[in-house]
mmCIF file of C-alpha atoms in Angstrom:
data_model
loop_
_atom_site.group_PDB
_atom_site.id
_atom_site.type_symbol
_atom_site.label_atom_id
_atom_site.label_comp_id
_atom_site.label_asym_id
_atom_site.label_seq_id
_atom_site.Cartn_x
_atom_site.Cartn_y
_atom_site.Cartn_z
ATOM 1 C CA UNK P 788 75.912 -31.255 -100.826
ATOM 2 C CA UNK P 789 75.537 -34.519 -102.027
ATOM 3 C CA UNK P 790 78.088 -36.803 -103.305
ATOM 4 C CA UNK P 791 77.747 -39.863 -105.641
ATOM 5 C CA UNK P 792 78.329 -42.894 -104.730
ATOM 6 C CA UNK P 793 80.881 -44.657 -106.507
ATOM 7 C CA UNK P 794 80.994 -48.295 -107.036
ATOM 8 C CA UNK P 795 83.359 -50.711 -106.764
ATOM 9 C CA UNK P 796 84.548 -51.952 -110.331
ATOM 10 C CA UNK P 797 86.600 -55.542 -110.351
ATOM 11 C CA UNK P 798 90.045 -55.390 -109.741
ATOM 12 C CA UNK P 799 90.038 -52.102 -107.594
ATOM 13 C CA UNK P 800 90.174 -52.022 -103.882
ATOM 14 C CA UNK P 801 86.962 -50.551 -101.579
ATOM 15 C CA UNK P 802 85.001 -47.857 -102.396
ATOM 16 C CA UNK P 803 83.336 -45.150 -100.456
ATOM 17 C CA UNK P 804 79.933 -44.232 -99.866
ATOM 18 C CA UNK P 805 79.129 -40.836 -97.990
ATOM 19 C CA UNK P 806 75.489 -39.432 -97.903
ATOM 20 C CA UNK P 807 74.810 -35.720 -95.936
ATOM 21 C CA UNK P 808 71.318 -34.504 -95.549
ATOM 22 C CA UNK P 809 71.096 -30.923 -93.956
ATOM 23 C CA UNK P 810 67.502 -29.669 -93.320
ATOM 24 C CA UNK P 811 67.262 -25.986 -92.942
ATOM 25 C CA UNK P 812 63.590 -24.082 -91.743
ATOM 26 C CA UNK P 813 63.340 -20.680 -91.987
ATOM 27 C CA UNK P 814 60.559 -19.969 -90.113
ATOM 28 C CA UNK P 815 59.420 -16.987 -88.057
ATOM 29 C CA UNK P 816 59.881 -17.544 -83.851
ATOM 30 C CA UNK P 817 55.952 -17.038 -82.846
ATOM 31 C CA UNK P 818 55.222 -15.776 -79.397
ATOM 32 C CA UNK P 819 52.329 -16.182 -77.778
ATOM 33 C CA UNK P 820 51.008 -14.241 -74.973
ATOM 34 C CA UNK P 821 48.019 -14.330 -73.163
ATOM 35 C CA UNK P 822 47.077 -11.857 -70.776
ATOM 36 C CA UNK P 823 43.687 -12.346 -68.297
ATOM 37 C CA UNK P 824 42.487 -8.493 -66.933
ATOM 38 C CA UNK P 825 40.646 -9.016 -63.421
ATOM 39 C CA UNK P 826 37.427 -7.007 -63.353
ATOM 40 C CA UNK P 827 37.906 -4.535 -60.583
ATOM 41 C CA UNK P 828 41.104 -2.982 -61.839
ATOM 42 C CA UNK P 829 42.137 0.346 -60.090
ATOM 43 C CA UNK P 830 41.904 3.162 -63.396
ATOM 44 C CA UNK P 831 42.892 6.456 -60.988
ATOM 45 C CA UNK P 832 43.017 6.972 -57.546
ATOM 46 C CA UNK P 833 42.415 9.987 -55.203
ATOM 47 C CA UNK P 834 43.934 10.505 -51.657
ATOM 48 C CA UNK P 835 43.615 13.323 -49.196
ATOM 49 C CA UNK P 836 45.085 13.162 -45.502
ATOM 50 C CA UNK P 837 43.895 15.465 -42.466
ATOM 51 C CA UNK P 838 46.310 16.005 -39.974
ATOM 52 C CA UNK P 839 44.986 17.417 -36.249
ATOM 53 C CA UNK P 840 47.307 20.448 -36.703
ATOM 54 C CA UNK P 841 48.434 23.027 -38.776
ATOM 55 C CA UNK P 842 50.751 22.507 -41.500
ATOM 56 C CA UNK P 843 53.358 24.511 -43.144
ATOM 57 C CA UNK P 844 54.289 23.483 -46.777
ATOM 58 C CA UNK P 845 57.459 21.417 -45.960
ATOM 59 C CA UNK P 846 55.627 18.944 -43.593
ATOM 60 C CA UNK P 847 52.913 18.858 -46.065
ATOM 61 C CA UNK P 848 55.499 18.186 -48.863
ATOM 62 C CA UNK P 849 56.599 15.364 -46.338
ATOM 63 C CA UNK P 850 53.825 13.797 -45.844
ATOM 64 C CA UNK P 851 52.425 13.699 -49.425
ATOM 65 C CA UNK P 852 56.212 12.046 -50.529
ATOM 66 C CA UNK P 853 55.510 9.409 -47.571
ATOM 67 C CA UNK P 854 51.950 8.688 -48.270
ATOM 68 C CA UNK P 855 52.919 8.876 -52.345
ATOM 69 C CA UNK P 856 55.160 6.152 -51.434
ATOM 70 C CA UNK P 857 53.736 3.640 -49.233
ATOM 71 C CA UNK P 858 50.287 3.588 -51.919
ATOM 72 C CA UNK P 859 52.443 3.557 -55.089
ATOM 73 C CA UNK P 860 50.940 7.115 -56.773
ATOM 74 C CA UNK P 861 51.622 6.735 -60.659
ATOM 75 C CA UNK P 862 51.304 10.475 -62.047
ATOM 76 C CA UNK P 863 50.897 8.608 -65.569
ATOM 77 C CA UNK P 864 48.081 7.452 -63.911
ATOM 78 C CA UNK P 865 46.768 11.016 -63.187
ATOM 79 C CA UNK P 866 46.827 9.401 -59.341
ATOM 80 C CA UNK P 867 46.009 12.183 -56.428
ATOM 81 C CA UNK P 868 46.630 13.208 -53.330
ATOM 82 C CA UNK P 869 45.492 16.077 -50.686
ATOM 83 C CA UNK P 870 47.107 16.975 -47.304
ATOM 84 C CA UNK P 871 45.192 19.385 -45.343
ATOM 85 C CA UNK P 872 46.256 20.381 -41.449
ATOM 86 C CA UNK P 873 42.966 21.459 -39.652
ATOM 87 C CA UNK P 874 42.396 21.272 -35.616
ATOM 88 C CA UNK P 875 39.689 17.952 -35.254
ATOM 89 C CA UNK P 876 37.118 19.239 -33.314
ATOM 90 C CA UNK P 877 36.876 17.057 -29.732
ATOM 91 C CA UNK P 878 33.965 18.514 -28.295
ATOM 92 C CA UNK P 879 31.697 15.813 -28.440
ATOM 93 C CA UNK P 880 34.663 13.551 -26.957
ATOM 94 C CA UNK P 881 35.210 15.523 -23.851
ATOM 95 C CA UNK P 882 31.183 15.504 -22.941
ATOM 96 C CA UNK P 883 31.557 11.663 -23.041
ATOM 97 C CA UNK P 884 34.413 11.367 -21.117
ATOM 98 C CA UNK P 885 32.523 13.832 -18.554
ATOM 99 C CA UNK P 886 29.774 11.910 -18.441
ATOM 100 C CA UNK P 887 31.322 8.945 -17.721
ATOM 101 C CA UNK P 888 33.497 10.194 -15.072
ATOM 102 C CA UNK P 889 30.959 8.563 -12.609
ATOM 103 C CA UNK P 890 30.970 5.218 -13.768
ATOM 104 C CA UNK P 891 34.147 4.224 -12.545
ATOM 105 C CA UNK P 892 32.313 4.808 -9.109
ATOM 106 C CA UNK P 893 29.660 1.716 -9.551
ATOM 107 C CA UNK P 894 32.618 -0.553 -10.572
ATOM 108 C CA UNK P 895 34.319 -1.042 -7.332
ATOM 109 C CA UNK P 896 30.578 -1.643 -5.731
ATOM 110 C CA UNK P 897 30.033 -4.546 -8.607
ATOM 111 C CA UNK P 898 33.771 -5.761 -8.154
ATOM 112 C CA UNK P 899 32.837 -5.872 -4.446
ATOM 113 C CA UNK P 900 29.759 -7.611 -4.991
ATOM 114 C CA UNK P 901 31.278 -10.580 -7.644
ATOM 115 C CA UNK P 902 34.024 -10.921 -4.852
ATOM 116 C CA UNK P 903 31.317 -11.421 -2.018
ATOM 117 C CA UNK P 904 29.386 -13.977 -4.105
ATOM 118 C CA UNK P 905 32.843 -16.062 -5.692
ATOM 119 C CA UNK P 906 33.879 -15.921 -1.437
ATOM 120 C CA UNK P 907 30.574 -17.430 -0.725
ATOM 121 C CA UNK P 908 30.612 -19.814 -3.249
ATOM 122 C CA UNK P 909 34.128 -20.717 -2.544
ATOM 123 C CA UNK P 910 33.016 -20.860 1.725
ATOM 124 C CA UNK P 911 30.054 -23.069 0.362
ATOM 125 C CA UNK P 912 31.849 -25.620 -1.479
ATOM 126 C CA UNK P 913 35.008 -25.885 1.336
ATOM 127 C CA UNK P 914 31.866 -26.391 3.877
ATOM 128 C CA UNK P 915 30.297 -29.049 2.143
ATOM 129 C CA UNK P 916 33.293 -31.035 1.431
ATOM 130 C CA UNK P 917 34.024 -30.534 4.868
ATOM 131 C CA UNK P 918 30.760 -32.174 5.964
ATOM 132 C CA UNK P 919 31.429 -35.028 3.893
ATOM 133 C CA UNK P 920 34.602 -36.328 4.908
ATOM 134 C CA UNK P 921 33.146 -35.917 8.356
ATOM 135 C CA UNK P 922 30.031 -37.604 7.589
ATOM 136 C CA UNK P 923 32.373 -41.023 6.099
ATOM 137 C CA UNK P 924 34.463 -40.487 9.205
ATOM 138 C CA UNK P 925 31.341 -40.665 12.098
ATOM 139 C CA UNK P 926 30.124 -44.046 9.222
ATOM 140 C CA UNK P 927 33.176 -45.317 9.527
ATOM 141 C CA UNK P 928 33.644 -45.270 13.215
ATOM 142 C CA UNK P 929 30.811 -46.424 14.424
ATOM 143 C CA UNK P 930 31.243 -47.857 17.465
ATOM 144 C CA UNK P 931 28.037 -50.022 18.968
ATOM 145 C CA UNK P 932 27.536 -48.246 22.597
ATOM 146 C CA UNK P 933 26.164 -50.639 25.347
ATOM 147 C CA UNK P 934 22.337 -50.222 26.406
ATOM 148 C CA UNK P 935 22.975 -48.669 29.142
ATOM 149 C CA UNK P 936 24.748 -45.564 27.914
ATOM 150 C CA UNK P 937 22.131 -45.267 24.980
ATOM 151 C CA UNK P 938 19.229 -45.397 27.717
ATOM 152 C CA UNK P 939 20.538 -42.249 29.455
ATOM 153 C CA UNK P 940 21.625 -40.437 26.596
ATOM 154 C CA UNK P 941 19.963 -37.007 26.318
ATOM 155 C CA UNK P 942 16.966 -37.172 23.841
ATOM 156 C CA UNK P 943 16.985 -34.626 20.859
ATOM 157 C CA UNK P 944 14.251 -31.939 20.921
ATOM 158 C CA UNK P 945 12.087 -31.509 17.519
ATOM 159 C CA UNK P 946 13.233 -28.323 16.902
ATOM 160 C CA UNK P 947 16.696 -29.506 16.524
ATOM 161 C CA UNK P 948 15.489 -32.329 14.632
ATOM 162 C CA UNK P 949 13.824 -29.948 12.319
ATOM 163 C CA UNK P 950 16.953 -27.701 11.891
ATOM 164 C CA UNK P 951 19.433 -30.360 11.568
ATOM 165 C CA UNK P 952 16.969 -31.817 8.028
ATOM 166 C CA UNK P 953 16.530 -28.437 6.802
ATOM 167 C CA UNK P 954 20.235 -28.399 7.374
ATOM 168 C CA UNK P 955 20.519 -31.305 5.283
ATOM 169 C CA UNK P 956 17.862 -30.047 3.033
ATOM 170 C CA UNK P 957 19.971 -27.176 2.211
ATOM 171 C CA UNK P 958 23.761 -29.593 1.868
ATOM 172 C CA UNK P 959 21.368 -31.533 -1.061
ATOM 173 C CA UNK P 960 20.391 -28.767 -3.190
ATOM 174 C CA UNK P 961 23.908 -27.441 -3.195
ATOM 175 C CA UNK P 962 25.219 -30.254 -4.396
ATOM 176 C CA UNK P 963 22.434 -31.011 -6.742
ATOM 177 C CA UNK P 964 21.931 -27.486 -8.225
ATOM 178 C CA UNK P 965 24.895 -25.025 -7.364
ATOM 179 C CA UNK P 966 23.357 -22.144 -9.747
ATOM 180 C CA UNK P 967 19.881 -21.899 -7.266
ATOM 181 C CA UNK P 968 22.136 -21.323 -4.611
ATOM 182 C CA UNK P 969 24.413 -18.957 -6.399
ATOM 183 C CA UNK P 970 20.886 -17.050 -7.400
ATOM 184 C CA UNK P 971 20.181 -17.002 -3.748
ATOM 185 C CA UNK P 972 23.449 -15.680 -2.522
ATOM 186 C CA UNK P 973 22.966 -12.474 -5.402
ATOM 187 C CA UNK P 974 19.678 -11.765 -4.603
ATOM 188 C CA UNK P 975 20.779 -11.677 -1.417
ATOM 189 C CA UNK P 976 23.540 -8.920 -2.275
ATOM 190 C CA UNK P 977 21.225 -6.995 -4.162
ATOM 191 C CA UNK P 978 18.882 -6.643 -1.379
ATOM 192 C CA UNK P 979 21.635 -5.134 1.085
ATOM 193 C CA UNK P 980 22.534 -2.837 -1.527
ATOM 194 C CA UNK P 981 19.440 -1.436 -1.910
#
């Protein structure tokens, strides 16, 4: 609605001036939708459930409600499911478990064995430690003896010579190379065993 202005003549007082603009669309709402389909989408699906017994029809009515349930079966879907009670047949089960009724003999022999080695290990490494600390004790102590005393000290023979470096001998390759030793100590085991 639009009024007209009026204007101010001489000799009357102020005049008004109104102006309304209303702007009306009819237009149609519009909705659009788009919808992306994932290839791989499930068009029917078929279940069937064995049970290791026999059924009567109330447990099998139970069990296709609970299994219809946790899958989400759509009948519009023409989705299906089976419940069958037979007895499984074990038979091949029990002639494994019978044949390995002797294994659990040869375990305690290999338990044995690892227990041996880890003790000898364990005996190896406490003895070597031991025969360093008393190795820096005898360097540390050294005490110079007079002449005399060294003169009429008792000479060592060859044979403990030879015995005390192949004693040595042996202290260097455990500490060098633990695993040769370890080797050793098996093979050892092995050969009593056999």
């Amino acid at each position: 609605m639009l009024d007209i202005p009026s204007y101010a003549t001489p000799g009357q007082g102020e005049s008004q001036y109104q102006r309304t603009d209303i702007i009306r669309n009819y237009e149609v709402n519009q909705k659009i939708t788009q919808t992306m389909i994932t290839p791989g989408s499930v068009n029917r699906l078929s279940v069937a459930v064995v049970v290791n017994k026999e059924l009567d029809e109330a447990e099998k009515d139970a069990i296709t409600e609970t299994v219809s349930a946790a899958l989400g079966l759509d009948p519009a879907r023409q989705d299906q499911i089976s419940v069958t009670g037979v007895f499984f047949d074990t038979s091949l089960a029990r002639k494994l478990d019978e044949s390995l009724t002797g294994v659990p003999e040869k375990l305690p022999k290999l338990y044995i064995y690892a227990i041996a080695v880890g003790a000898a290990l364990v005996t190896g490494t406490v003895i070597l430690f031991v025969a360093r600390r008393r190795r820096r004790e005898r360097e540390e102590v050294h005490v110079p003896l007079p002449e005399a005393i060294l003169e009429t000290a008792p000479t060592i023979s060859p044979e403990l010579m030879a015995r005390q470096k192949s004693r040595e001998n042996v202290e260097r390759i455990a500490r060098t190379d633990p695993k040769i030793v370890a080797t050793l100590v098996k093979s050892w085991l092995l050969e009593d065993e056999r």
